[in-house]
Amino acid sequence: MSAAGSLLVAAPLVAVPSLAVALRPARPDTVAPLRLAVVRAAVVTGAFAVLTVELLGALRLLTLPAFAVAWLIFVAATVTAAGWRRRRAAAPTGFGAARDPAAVRARLADRWRTAGRGERLLAGTVGGLVLVELLIALLAEPNNFDSQTYHLPKVEHWVAQGGLEFWPTAIHRQVTIPPGAEYLLLHLRLFTGGDALHNLVQWAAGVGCLLAVARIAAQLGGGRRAQLLTAFVLATTPMVALQATSTQTDLVCAAWVACVATLALDGLRRRAGVGTLLLLGAATGLTAVTKTSGLIGVGPLLLLWGIGQLRLAYLGGIVRGADRDRRAGARVDGPARPALVGAGRVGLPTGGADPVAPVGADDVARPAAGGAPEPPGSRAGGVARTVAGSVLVVLVALLVVGPFLAHVQAEFGHPLGPPRLRESIPMERHDPPSVLVNALRIGHTALDTPLAPVRAATAEAIMAGARAIGVDPQDRAITFGRETFPVPAWYPDEDRVAFPLAGALALVGAALALARPARVSPAAAGTLRGYATVVVTAVALHTAMIKWQPWGNRLLLYALVLAAPLAGIWLDSLFRRRLASGSESESRGGSPAAPGRRSVAVGLAVAMLAGSALAGVLALSYGFPRRLVGAGSVFTTSEWDTRFLRRPQWADEFRAAADAVRASGARRIGLVQQNDNWEYPWWLLLRDADGRPPELVALQSVLPDRPPADPASTDAIVCTGTRKVCADLVPAGWTLTWRGYVGYALPPPR
């Protein structure tokens, strides 16, 4: 990495904190203001990164100098905005506004000192996992299967051609799958000249998910312990831990969905201003341009936000925060403790309710008895404002995702791509029996465990039940490709690992939030029930719209992130009631163990949390394809072998073919491959000594208006997959050499 590249890599590290200062909320009753400021900064930075790629791509300026200028302007603007905000604030408050580093350290030390042992254990576990993930992300080379096929080749094509126009390819996913995460990777690729920092995009997204779900837990009435439990449940989920060191895109999508969720929940307490509307629209657009399945979660969230805004418009939009603070405070015994770091205000003792969390309908002020009713014109104006705000959210989202949709529309005549894409993943049958069978299969794979007899018995029961109601459990209309249900999904593999513990906790939390929200979160019962309804709706829509597939757990990651606060809130309420009942029994001279059923539930919950911690540690230690110890360890495996841990037998074959092609002096090289073949190794092996990308041209194309190159116009041909397909494209007189999975062809010597 050059010195200039190192400086540019630091640009986001300067821009995001500066934006967090500039965009920190001004209202004193804001829930977790520091985390909200970080969410706002992340959304603005993500929108800037995506729109920069689209603008410079349209100008064919996807070059390091152009990106350097864009980032320098952006950083200068964010630093200026932060300075202006500091000067404008007469009396800065909150953790994010502290000017004295010593004061910041003192606050952190105080919050750590006042935390209980359990809270310290939760926070330490989450922090330790995040740091280990950062280490792996920095040490390991990208080796995700899909990244070798289409995620990273996208980036290399953009760099090679300097623009975003589509290219002839046999791998349709290189041009049809939304490229939002790859847009972020493109910035790092141009800054560094390689892929050394590519894993950091998903790592940062993982951190963003943890911050967002902790804030959501606070918005749902959870105190410090509930927020820590939420972060713990999510951080220890193997799928999250493994994807945080990867170049997949699911965590990036989940992070944008979580941003929409926390911004939408704010809309249940107060009317949204223009800034919030812009942020909601940008986060929605970022979700759409990253992974369209994330919109299944965003849609119900925006609907909840719209209902909340209409309700505020009808009732006057005034939240009695002060009265609620007094009511919540009256329920708490003992001294107050600081809230979770970043909450920005005094919290409650362990297990207490957060006095600034949103609550239900009773928190919206109504006209006093005998007072003047709300003017009808005011209500009509509030409704009109909500409708206009909703339109603005949609327009901003289209501004972010619209350019990509326009590319796809122009190429395929449909904004969602060719029929092959539109029919392969979405459900093609929507009758209730088929949806039920699909939901059961998705649930079976998501909750899979290492207990083979249990897996086999439940799978057989699902298939027998499907046949009994007239549905083929392997029906292609509800099953992706040629895959066959069931498949083992318990092994810690980033592409398919199940989440039985986190999933079970989330299911229980959702059920109780719907059935008994006041018992789970007394201070925010209405909000909790509404949020749980959104999460359940999103999962139901997912099972009705997305076919079962062996890798379907990845697609559910956004739903798991949304559901994590429900698990944290419920667990906290369980522990709170157990402690309260124990204290009451002791005060009456009775036995603390009297409530036996509650003790059993607490014991099971503690066991599941311990199992979650163990699962997270084992996923990072032995997970695949990046691990700390054992065969394939990031400490003992070479760079090249790490890239091929998925298919180690291919490593020497790629290298031998590339060496022969380079030795021939070829510059224009033809590609022959099938839809799921690895293309990225060619971009690495066939670069010039100075790092310039090779001229790779496809000899097959699935794009109707992008014909493939003539094989005779190339200097050499490299092939993967099937020898016959390659041989059919090699010109007469050329020599074809084949080794297992990889082959190459060279013209006769001149």
XYZ file of C-alpha atoms in Angstrom:
750
model
C 0.000 0.000 0.000
C 1.373 3.413 -0.967
C 1.698 6.318 1.458
C -1.139 8.086 -0.339
C -3.271 4.980 -0.041
C -2.597 4.776 3.699
C -3.775 8.354 4.138
C -6.924 7.688 2.131
C -7.727 4.579 4.192
C -7.781 6.884 7.201
C -10.393 9.111 5.551
C -13.423 7.064 6.702
C -11.865 6.830 10.171
C -11.913 10.622 10.305
C -15.221 11.169 8.535
C -17.423 8.897 10.652
C -16.412 10.307 14.079
C -16.625 13.847 12.711
C -20.106 13.158 11.390
C -21.078 11.595 14.712
C -20.179 14.881 16.408
C -21.906 16.972 13.763
C -25.076 14.839 13.755
C -25.428 14.115 17.459
C -29.007 14.665 18.603
C -29.785 17.934 20.338
C -32.852 16.767 22.281
C -31.997 15.995 25.913
C -34.458 13.072 26.072
C -32.934 11.139 23.157
C -32.378 7.457 23.831
C -28.691 6.442 23.553
C -27.634 9.637 21.740
C -24.074 8.513 20.995
C -25.244 5.360 19.273
C -27.823 7.338 17.341
C -25.083 9.735 16.229
C -22.976 6.790 15.022
C -25.950 5.336 13.137
C -26.558 8.679 11.448
C -22.881 9.022 10.570
C -22.749 5.500 9.121
C -25.820 6.065 6.936
C -24.494 9.383 5.605
C -21.055 7.891 4.914
C -22.581 4.838 3.214
C -24.796 6.994 1.018
C -21.814 9.151 0.103
C -19.748 6.093 -0.806
C -22.487 4.588 -2.989
C -23.400 7.814 -4.767
C -19.717 8.621 -5.348
C -19.282 5.320 -7.166
C -22.393 5.911 -9.244
C -21.402 9.472 -10.171
C -17.757 8.765 -10.951
C -18.737 5.530 -12.699
C -21.074 7.435 -15.005
C -18.147 9.735 -15.814
C -15.794 6.741 -16.268
C -13.612 8.092 -13.458
C -13.322 5.050 -11.204
C -9.706 5.931 -10.523
C -7.622 6.614 -7.449
C -7.163 10.355 -8.128
C -10.904 10.905 -8.577
C -11.750 9.002 -5.401
C -9.003 10.804 -3.496
C -10.476 14.177 -4.425
C -13.983 13.039 -3.475
C -12.892 11.777 -0.075
C -10.769 14.812 0.709
C -13.759 17.057 0.011
C -16.007 14.819 2.115
C -13.593 14.702 5.054
C -13.087 18.462 4.926
C -16.854 18.943 4.967
C -17.380 16.578 7.901
C -14.579 18.117 9.973
C -15.933 21.589 9.253
C -19.446 20.490 10.226
C -18.161 18.960 13.452
C -16.276 22.133 14.341
C -19.293 24.282 13.570
C -21.495 22.071 15.733
C -19.082 22.286 18.664
C -18.869 26.047 18.430
C -22.634 26.369 18.070
C -23.403 24.266 21.122
C -23.348 26.571 24.104
C -23.088 23.735 26.619
C -22.190 20.407 25.026
C -23.575 17.443 26.899
C -23.390 13.706 26.652
C -20.547 11.301 26.111
C -20.174 12.139 22.427
C -19.763 15.835 23.122
C -17.049 15.578 25.744
C -14.067 17.748 24.902
C -11.657 16.505 27.559
C -10.240 13.000 26.919
C -9.646 12.661 30.644
C -13.352 13.235 31.257
C -14.219 10.572 28.722
C -11.910 8.087 30.429
C -13.375 9.004 33.798
C -16.910 8.355 32.559
C -15.917 5.023 31.076
C -14.163 4.022 34.301
C -17.191 5.035 36.353
C -19.565 3.042 34.201
C -17.331 0.006 34.408
C -17.000 0.398 38.181
C -20.745 0.591 38.739
C -21.484 -2.404 36.522
C -22.251 -5.742 38.088
C -20.118 -8.816 37.521
C -22.620 -10.255 35.082
C -22.694 -7.056 33.064
C -18.904 -6.934 32.973
C -18.823 -10.514 31.746
C -21.323 -9.739 29.008
C -19.477 -6.605 27.890
C -16.081 -8.297 28.069
C -17.248 -11.240 25.985
C -18.714 -8.995 23.296
C -15.613 -6.787 23.229
C -13.279 -9.793 23.109
C -15.147 -11.366 20.200
C -15.117 -8.105 18.252
C -11.361 -7.703 18.742
C -10.628 -11.295 17.720
C -12.797 -10.837 14.634
C -10.793 -7.736 13.773
C -7.564 -9.714 14.070
C -8.829 -12.465 11.776
C -10.243 -9.948 9.308
C -6.823 -8.295 9.026
C -4.809 -11.507 8.821
C -6.969 -13.620 6.512
C -7.176 -13.156 2.768
C -10.657 -13.132 1.203
C -11.665 -16.747 0.594
C -15.445 -16.771 0.509
C -16.782 -18.946 -2.342
C -19.209 -16.377 -3.740
C -16.541 -13.701 -3.503
C -14.270 -15.741 -5.752
C -17.102 -16.126 -8.246
C -18.748 -12.729 -8.434
C -18.337 -10.352 -5.453
C -14.667 -9.532 -6.034
C -14.581 -9.979 -9.848
C -17.185 -7.183 -9.989
C -14.752 -4.842 -8.308
C -11.896 -5.843 -10.608
C -14.000 -5.305 -13.735
C -14.933 -1.806 -12.563
C -11.302 -0.941 -11.899
C -10.159 -2.357 -15.239
C -12.737 -0.491 -17.320
C -12.978 2.627 -15.162
C -16.786 2.599 -15.281
C -19.874 0.687 -14.191
C -21.192 -0.421 -17.568
C -22.010 -4.115 -17.788
C -19.668 -6.535 -19.526
C -20.054 -9.869 -21.328
C -19.916 -12.666 -18.758
C -21.017 -16.231 -18.223
C -21.682 -15.446 -14.537
C -24.890 -13.395 -14.496
C -24.532 -12.618 -10.774
C -21.609 -10.356 -11.587
C -24.043 -7.854 -13.089
C -27.529 -8.713 -11.820
C -27.044 -8.971 -8.027
C -27.219 -5.572 -6.236
C -23.669 -4.240 -5.756
C -23.945 -2.026 -2.668
C -21.383 -3.908 -0.574
C -19.026 -4.160 -3.554
C -19.308 -0.393 -4.033
C -17.819 -0.050 -0.544
C -15.095 -2.558 -1.404
C -14.237 -0.551 -4.519
C -13.104 2.363 -2.369
C -10.676 0.129 -0.446
C -9.516 -1.544 -3.661
C -8.528 1.786 -5.181
C -6.971 3.064 -1.949
C -4.813 -0.012 -1.312
C -4.325 -1.501 -4.781
C -5.414 -4.892 -3.459
C -7.783 -6.749 -1.154
C -5.864 -6.649 2.136
C -8.589 -4.640 3.905
C -11.649 -6.041 2.156
C -12.789 -8.052 5.196
C -13.093 -4.852 7.224
C -16.318 -3.837 5.481
C -18.228 -6.756 6.985
C -16.410 -6.351 10.305
C -17.517 -2.729 10.508
C -21.040 -3.807 9.576
C -20.982 -6.311 12.438
C -19.985 -3.593 14.900
C -22.739 -1.399 13.488
C -25.285 -4.177 14.042
C -24.250 -4.510 17.690
C -24.562 -0.774 18.318
C -27.910 -0.567 16.545
C -29.526 -3.538 18.298
C -28.326 -2.306 21.687
C -30.011 1.020 20.980
C -33.178 -0.758 19.811
C -33.234 -2.619 23.129
C -33.042 0.741 24.919
C -35.854 2.107 22.766
C -37.964 -0.904 23.743
C -37.561 -0.076 27.431
C -34.468 -2.127 28.206
C -31.925 -0.919 30.725
C -28.207 -1.508 30.638
C -28.384 -5.237 31.257
C -31.008 -5.755 28.557
C -28.864 -3.876 26.073
C -25.804 -5.917 26.973
C -27.773 -9.156 26.727
C -28.991 -8.120 23.280
C -25.476 -7.412 22.061
C -24.234 -10.648 23.658
C -26.860 -12.847 21.981
C -26.055 -11.367 18.588
C -22.269 -11.235 18.956
C -22.010 -14.883 20.014
C -24.109 -16.146 17.097
C -21.668 -18.139 14.911
C -23.094 -16.756 11.663
C -22.373 -13.207 12.841
C -18.905 -14.033 14.169
C -17.876 -15.769 10.947
C -19.352 -13.265 8.530
C -17.643 -10.406 10.381
C -14.327 -11.633 8.942
C -15.631 -12.232 5.423
C -16.302 -10.507 2.108
C -19.885 -11.726 2.049
C -22.646 -9.109 1.994
C -25.233 -10.318 4.519
C -23.932 -8.382 7.522
C -23.767 -5.196 5.469
C -27.414 -5.673 4.529
C -28.367 -6.473 8.129
C -26.588 -3.339 9.365
C -28.597 -1.078 7.042
C -31.836 -2.826 8.081
C -30.928 -2.283 11.743
C -30.320 1.407 11.004
C -33.812 1.646 9.511
C -35.212 -0.103 12.599
C -33.696 2.221 15.190
C -34.584 5.330 13.176
C -38.137 4.067 12.667
C -38.625 3.427 16.384
C -37.754 7.046 17.085
C -40.756 7.904 14.948
C -43.060 6.348 17.548
C -42.101 9.017 20.089
C -41.845 12.214 18.089
C -42.625 13.659 14.692
C -39.836 13.125 12.186
C -37.965 16.120 10.868
C -36.453 16.466 7.426
C -33.113 15.136 8.622
C -34.664 11.935 9.934
C -36.653 11.483 6.722
C -33.478 11.808 4.665
C -31.716 9.272 6.880
C -34.612 6.807 6.670
C -34.657 7.109 2.905
C -30.887 6.726 2.629
C -30.847 3.644 4.886
C -33.687 2.111 2.881
C -31.860 2.785 -0.368
C -28.637 1.328 1.026
C -30.515 -1.829 1.981
C -32.012 -2.147 -1.490
C -28.722 -1.577 -3.288
C -26.977 -4.144 -1.057
C -29.439 -7.048 -0.918
C -33.052 -6.796 -1.994
C -34.139 -9.473 0.515
C -33.437 -6.928 3.250
C -36.429 -4.935 2.043
C -38.638 -7.692 3.466
C -37.638 -6.366 6.875
C -37.554 -2.699 5.924
C -41.118 -2.660 4.569
C -42.866 -3.555 7.868
C -40.533 -1.217 9.766
C -41.500 1.720 7.582
C -45.149 0.768 7.948
C -44.751 0.819 11.743
C -43.033 4.201 11.479
C -45.848 5.561 9.315
C -48.503 4.343 11.756
C -46.605 5.940 14.611
C -46.351 9.231 12.763
C -50.072 9.224 11.958
C -50.882 8.437 15.560
C -48.760 11.344 16.755
C -50.429 13.608 14.219
C -53.869 12.558 15.421
C -53.063 12.852 19.142
C -51.039 16.019 18.964
C -47.558 14.535 18.901
C -46.555 15.427 22.471
C -44.795 12.754 24.526
C -45.036 13.196 28.271
C -41.433 12.264 28.868
C -41.093 14.061 32.199
C -44.202 12.442 33.686
C -43.043 9.066 32.473
C -39.612 9.598 33.993
C -41.235 10.204 37.359
C -43.460 7.145 37.004
C -40.539 4.940 36.027
C -38.376 6.356 38.777
C -41.039 5.656 41.360
C -40.880 1.958 40.529
C -37.150 1.682 41.141
C -35.581 1.042 44.509
C -31.978 1.834 45.261
C -29.390 4.130 43.741
C -29.309 4.780 40.022
C -26.512 3.472 37.860
C -25.156 4.871 34.604
C -26.694 3.416 31.492
C -24.780 1.366 28.931
C -21.810 3.263 27.543
C -23.122 5.653 24.952
C -26.600 5.955 26.391
C -25.727 9.482 27.344
C -27.768 9.686 30.544
C -28.265 8.206 33.968
C -29.865 4.788 33.848
C -31.370 2.430 36.356
C -30.167 -0.406 38.497
C -29.669 -3.736 36.857
C -32.964 -4.942 35.561
C -34.680 -1.575 35.858
C -36.608 0.176 33.131
C -34.941 2.797 31.025
C -36.649 6.096 31.848
C -36.119 7.459 28.377
C -37.390 4.459 26.451
C -40.486 4.916 24.293
C -43.724 3.638 25.646
C -47.203 2.924 24.444
C -50.225 5.025 23.723
C -50.444 6.369 27.253
C -47.326 8.448 26.689
C -48.912 10.672 24.084
C -50.538 13.677 25.648
C -54.195 14.215 24.970
C -56.168 17.375 25.619
C -56.932 17.793 29.313
C -60.476 17.340 30.526
C -62.409 20.428 29.658
C -59.616 21.723 27.486
C -59.832 22.621 23.850
C -59.717 19.618 21.510
C -57.067 19.297 18.853
C -58.074 21.477 15.890
C -59.193 19.310 12.934
C -57.031 21.352 10.602
C -53.990 20.578 12.689
C -54.700 16.864 12.464
C -55.205 17.085 8.721
C -51.959 18.962 8.426
C -50.195 16.280 10.464
C -51.526 13.556 8.193
C -50.456 15.509 5.119
C -47.027 15.980 6.641
C -46.743 12.231 7.257
C -47.730 11.441 3.674
C -45.246 13.984 2.333
C -42.552 12.577 4.596
C -43.244 9.063 3.363
C -42.921 10.235 -0.223
C -39.612 11.891 0.631
C -38.319 8.641 2.170
C -39.168 6.754 -1.022
C -37.587 9.407 -3.249
C -34.344 9.402 -1.278
C -34.248 5.603 -1.368
C -34.720 5.692 -5.138
C -31.911 8.239 -5.418
C -29.561 5.718 -3.803
C -30.712 2.513 -5.516
C -32.200 4.052 -8.662
C -29.013 4.249 -10.773
C -28.363 0.524 -10.384
C -31.990 -0.325 -11.154
C -31.741 1.861 -14.244
C -28.660 -0.086 -15.400
C -30.519 -3.381 -14.960
C -33.677 -2.057 -16.634
C -31.687 -0.872 -19.641
C -29.875 -4.198 -19.937
C -32.661 -6.702 -19.293
C -35.880 -4.736 -19.723
C -36.811 -5.285 -16.061
C -35.435 -3.543 -12.936
C -35.135 -6.873 -11.112
C -33.027 -8.499 -13.785
C -33.523 -11.417 -16.188
C -36.138 -14.146 -15.649
C -33.381 -16.489 -14.528
C -32.741 -14.319 -11.480
C -36.368 -13.445 -10.772
C -37.408 -17.104 -10.763
C -34.476 -18.796 -9.042
C -34.732 -17.330 -5.519
C -38.323 -16.009 -5.082
C -41.119 -18.453 -4.353
C -43.090 -19.489 -7.432
C -46.001 -20.909 -5.434
C -47.883 -19.003 -2.749
C -50.704 -21.339 -1.776
C -50.884 -21.818 2.010
C -49.695 -25.472 2.051
C -46.608 -24.622 -0.013
C -45.787 -21.587 2.140
C -46.205 -23.681 5.282
C -43.843 -26.375 4.004
C -41.322 -23.752 2.955
C -41.508 -22.097 6.388
C -41.003 -25.418 8.174
C -37.980 -26.286 6.044
C -36.433 -22.839 6.565
C -37.035 -23.129 10.311
C -35.523 -26.613 10.389
C -32.341 -25.425 8.688
C -32.103 -22.264 10.796
C -32.444 -24.176 14.084
C -30.326 -27.195 13.123
C -28.183 -28.758 15.863
C -25.349 -31.313 15.951
C -27.856 -33.907 17.229
C -28.204 -36.056 14.111
C -31.169 -38.148 15.360
C -33.139 -34.990 16.128
C -32.280 -33.509 12.741
C -33.296 -36.669 10.902
C -36.532 -37.120 12.843
C -37.740 -33.541 12.411
C -36.800 -33.484 8.724
C -38.666 -36.719 8.099
C -41.685 -35.374 9.962
C -41.682 -32.222 7.811
C -41.432 -34.218 4.589
C -44.137 -36.657 5.660
C -46.391 -33.783 6.652
C -45.761 -32.076 3.317
C -46.792 -35.151 1.384
C -49.869 -35.507 3.574
C -51.102 -32.048 2.530
C -50.215 -32.603 -1.123
C -46.914 -30.732 -1.385
C -43.725 -32.255 -2.754
C -41.022 -31.281 -0.202
C -38.515 -31.039 -3.074
C -40.793 -29.082 -5.418
C -38.621 -26.847 -7.631
C -41.184 -24.055 -7.291
C -40.364 -23.767 -3.583
C -36.784 -25.096 -3.621
C -33.715 -23.309 -4.983
C -32.029 -24.872 -8.011
C -31.495 -28.600 -7.763
C -30.900 -28.644 -4.015
C -32.483 -31.297 -1.801
C -33.904 -30.852 1.670
C -32.608 -31.470 4.318
C -28.945 -30.518 4.652
C -26.810 -30.395 7.814
C -26.365 -26.756 8.824
C -24.947 -26.959 12.343
C -21.266 -26.884 11.345
C -19.653 -23.409 11.785
C -19.397 -22.536 8.115
C -19.976 -18.876 7.250
C -22.340 -19.726 4.405
C -24.811 -21.990 6.165
C -24.263 -22.282 9.941
C -27.499 -22.463 11.919
C -28.380 -20.356 14.968
C -30.467 -22.621 17.235
C -29.661 -20.846 20.505
C -30.115 -17.268 19.324
C -33.105 -18.326 17.257
C -34.790 -20.074 20.173
C -34.222 -17.099 22.481
C -35.593 -14.745 19.837
C -38.674 -16.930 19.282
C -39.485 -16.988 23.000
C -38.865 -13.252 23.276
C -41.129 -12.541 20.306
C -43.920 -14.755 21.634
C -43.888 -13.103 25.058
C -43.598 -9.626 23.544
C -46.779 -10.305 21.592
C -48.680 -12.068 24.364
C -47.531 -10.257 27.523
C -45.587 -7.126 26.553
C -46.306 -5.301 29.843
C -44.687 -8.142 31.762
C -41.586 -8.115 29.567
C -41.151 -4.339 29.331
C -43.506 -2.411 31.637
C -42.212 0.973 30.446
C -42.661 0.285 26.733
C -45.346 -2.351 26.333
C -47.034 -0.827 23.284
C -43.799 -0.178 21.447
C -42.503 -3.660 22.257
C -45.631 -5.357 20.928
C -45.554 -3.241 17.757
C -41.891 -4.027 17.149
C -42.412 -7.748 17.786
C -45.277 -7.697 15.289
C -42.929 -6.198 12.711
C -40.278 -8.872 13.311
C -42.773 -11.732 13.105
C -44.288 -10.211 9.969
C -40.864 -9.934 8.350
C -40.086 -13.591 9.058
C -43.488 -14.663 7.750
C -43.012 -12.637 4.584
C -39.529 -14.093 4.134
C -40.823 -17.656 4.248
C -43.603 -16.764 1.826
C -41.287 -15.038 -0.663
C -37.894 -16.811 -0.555
C -37.367 -20.437 -1.533
C -35.656 -22.829 0.821
C -31.965 -23.303 0.036
C -28.974 -24.810 1.880
C -27.529 -21.320 2.303
C -30.789 -19.764 3.401
C -29.547 -18.975 6.904
C -27.415 -16.206 5.414
C -30.485 -14.609 3.905
C -32.206 -14.693 7.313
C -29.404 -12.796 9.028
C -31.200 -9.455 8.826
C -34.219 -11.006 10.599
C -32.011 -12.438 13.334
C -30.475 -9.013 13.895
C -33.947 -7.471 14.171
C -35.056 -10.191 16.602
C -32.019 -9.987 18.921
C -33.488 -7.111 21.027
C -36.582 -9.229 21.722
C -34.330 -11.926 23.167
C -32.359 -9.415 25.241
C -35.447 -7.690 26.629
C -37.065 -11.000 27.581
C -33.931 -12.390 29.230
C -33.543 -9.222 31.256
C -37.155 -9.387 32.420
C -36.673 -13.018 33.430
C -33.616 -12.211 35.527
C -35.289 -9.116 36.960
C -38.332 -11.052 38.141
C -36.167 -13.800 39.590
C -34.116 -11.304 41.585
C -37.245 -9.476 42.706
C -38.960 -12.677 43.865
C -35.824 -13.784 45.686
C -35.550 -10.477 47.509
C -39.241 -10.574 48.441
C -38.955 -14.116 49.783
C -35.927 -13.198 51.883
C -37.647 -10.105 53.274
C -40.576 -12.271 54.372
C -38.332 -14.911 55.860
C -39.349 -17.468 53.245
C -37.213 -19.605 50.997
C -35.657 -17.759 48.015
C -36.066 -20.921 45.957
C -39.845 -21.005 46.366
C -40.708 -19.991 42.778
C -39.388 -23.220 41.336
C -40.601 -22.802 37.769
C -38.965 -19.392 37.508
C -35.716 -20.802 38.848
C -35.790 -23.538 36.229
C -36.409 -20.967 33.483
C -33.538 -18.831 34.724
C -31.271 -21.856 34.853
C -32.155 -22.796 31.286
C -31.587 -19.219 30.122
C -28.175 -19.080 31.792
C -27.260 -22.421 30.230
C -28.279 -21.156 26.789
C -26.236 -17.989 27.246
C -23.234 -20.070 28.283
C -23.780 -22.248 25.233
C -23.980 -19.148 23.061
C -20.656 -17.903 24.399
C -19.081 -21.293 23.735
C -20.549 -21.383 20.219
C -19.146 -17.937 19.417
C -15.687 -18.832 20.702
C -15.638 -22.145 18.833
C -16.810 -20.458 15.633
C -13.852 -18.089 15.695
C -11.438 -20.809 16.813
C -12.460 -23.589 14.439
C -14.928 -22.013 12.002
C -14.607 -22.320 8.265
C -13.013 -21.028 6.109
C -11.151 -18.705 8.536
C -10.036 -19.942 11.929
C -7.539 -19.254 14.668
C -6.285 -22.774 15.347
C -5.983 -26.102 13.580
C -5.547 -26.819 9.886
C -6.076 -23.627 7.932
C -5.223 -21.310 10.833
C -4.674 -17.681 9.824
C -1.385 -17.828 11.737
C 0.109 -20.847 9.964
C -1.435 -20.943 6.475
C 0.163 -19.092 3.571
C -1.661 -16.318 1.750
C -2.295 -18.372 -1.363
C -3.396 -21.480 0.516
C -5.768 -19.378 2.637
C -7.513 -18.174 -0.503
C -8.113 -21.779 -1.561
C -9.214 -23.330 1.722
C -12.603 -23.985 0.117
C -10.969 -25.903 -2.741
C -7.313 -26.598 -1.838
C -6.843 -28.902 -4.845
C -7.329 -25.950 -7.184
C -4.498 -23.786 -5.837
C -1.660 -25.377 -7.800
C -3.808 -25.759 -10.905
C -4.589 -22.037 -11.078
C -0.979 -21.092 -10.430
C 0.436 -23.463 -13.065
C -1.994 -22.242 -15.721
C -1.297 -18.589 -14.903
C 2.461 -19.130 -14.982
C 2.230 -20.669 -18.451
C 0.046 -17.839 -19.765
C 2.316 -15.160 -18.295
C 5.376 -16.853 -19.765
C 3.768 -16.704 -23.206
C 3.596 -12.900 -22.992
C -0.179 -12.878 -23.518
C -1.980 -9.624 -22.718
C -5.507 -10.203 -23.997
C -6.753 -13.343 -22.297
C -10.050 -15.113 -22.915
C -12.160 -16.534 -20.075
C -14.174 -19.745 -20.334
C -16.223 -20.574 -17.242
C -19.633 -21.603 -15.929
C -22.011 -19.718 -13.646
C -20.494 -20.904 -10.347
C -16.806 -20.997 -11.285
C -14.003 -19.017 -9.673
C -12.864 -16.004 -11.671
C -11.115 -13.898 -9.038
C -7.841 -15.913 -8.927
C -7.167 -14.938 -12.558
C -7.313 -11.243 -11.616
C -4.677 -11.851 -8.963
C -2.360 -14.156 -10.906
C -2.386 -12.389 -14.275
C -1.626 -8.849 -13.078
C 1.433 -7.061 -14.353
C 4.470 -6.724 -12.128
C 3.386 -3.145 -11.376
C -0.101 -4.284 -10.335
C -1.995 -3.339 -13.503
C -5.008 -5.633 -14.051
C -4.937 -7.970 -17.051
C -7.247 -7.620 -20.017
C -9.670 -10.456 -19.382
C -12.480 -10.940 -21.898
C -15.309 -13.462 -21.698
C -15.703 -15.976 -24.499
C -19.285 -16.714 -23.350
C -22.015 -14.296 -22.380
C -25.461 -14.625 -20.794
C -26.226 -10.968 -21.546
C -28.223 -10.788 -24.788
C -26.835 -7.431 -25.879
C -23.239 -8.080 -24.781
C -21.706 -10.562 -27.251
C -18.619 -12.487 -26.150
C -15.180 -11.853 -27.581
C -13.906 -13.822 -30.558
C -11.492 -16.509 -29.267
C -9.189 -15.780 -32.204
C -8.785 -12.183 -30.962
C -7.112 -13.328 -27.743
C -3.488 -14.170 -26.991
C -4.371 -17.019 -24.612
C -7.400 -18.703 -23.065
C -7.896 -19.812 -19.462
C -10.711 -22.161 -18.497
C -12.388 -23.534 -15.387
C -15.020 -26.208 -14.968
C -15.747 -28.461 -17.947
C -13.038 -29.382 -20.437
C -15.482 -30.012 -23.277
C -16.912 -26.486 -23.096
C -13.406 -25.071 -23.183
C -12.291 -27.308 -26.052
C -15.263 -26.208 -28.146
C -14.117 -22.574 -27.917
C -10.398 -23.075 -28.491
C -9.394 -22.101 -32.061
C -8.040 -24.791 -34.348
C -4.306 -25.331 -34.017
C -4.101 -24.098 -30.420
C -2.717 -26.343 -27.687
C -5.090 -27.067 -24.804
C -3.564 -28.188 -21.511
C -5.890 -29.424 -18.770
C -5.286 -30.161 -15.096
C -8.331 -31.289 -13.117
C -10.479 -28.170 -12.754
C -8.335 -25.656 -14.639
C -7.052 -25.513 -18.209
C -5.364 -23.092 -20.572
C -4.865 -22.857 -24.305
C -2.045 -21.146 -26.214
C -1.719 -20.409 -29.926
C 0.994 -22.109 -31.949
C 4.388 -20.402 -31.706
C 5.008 -17.780 -34.370
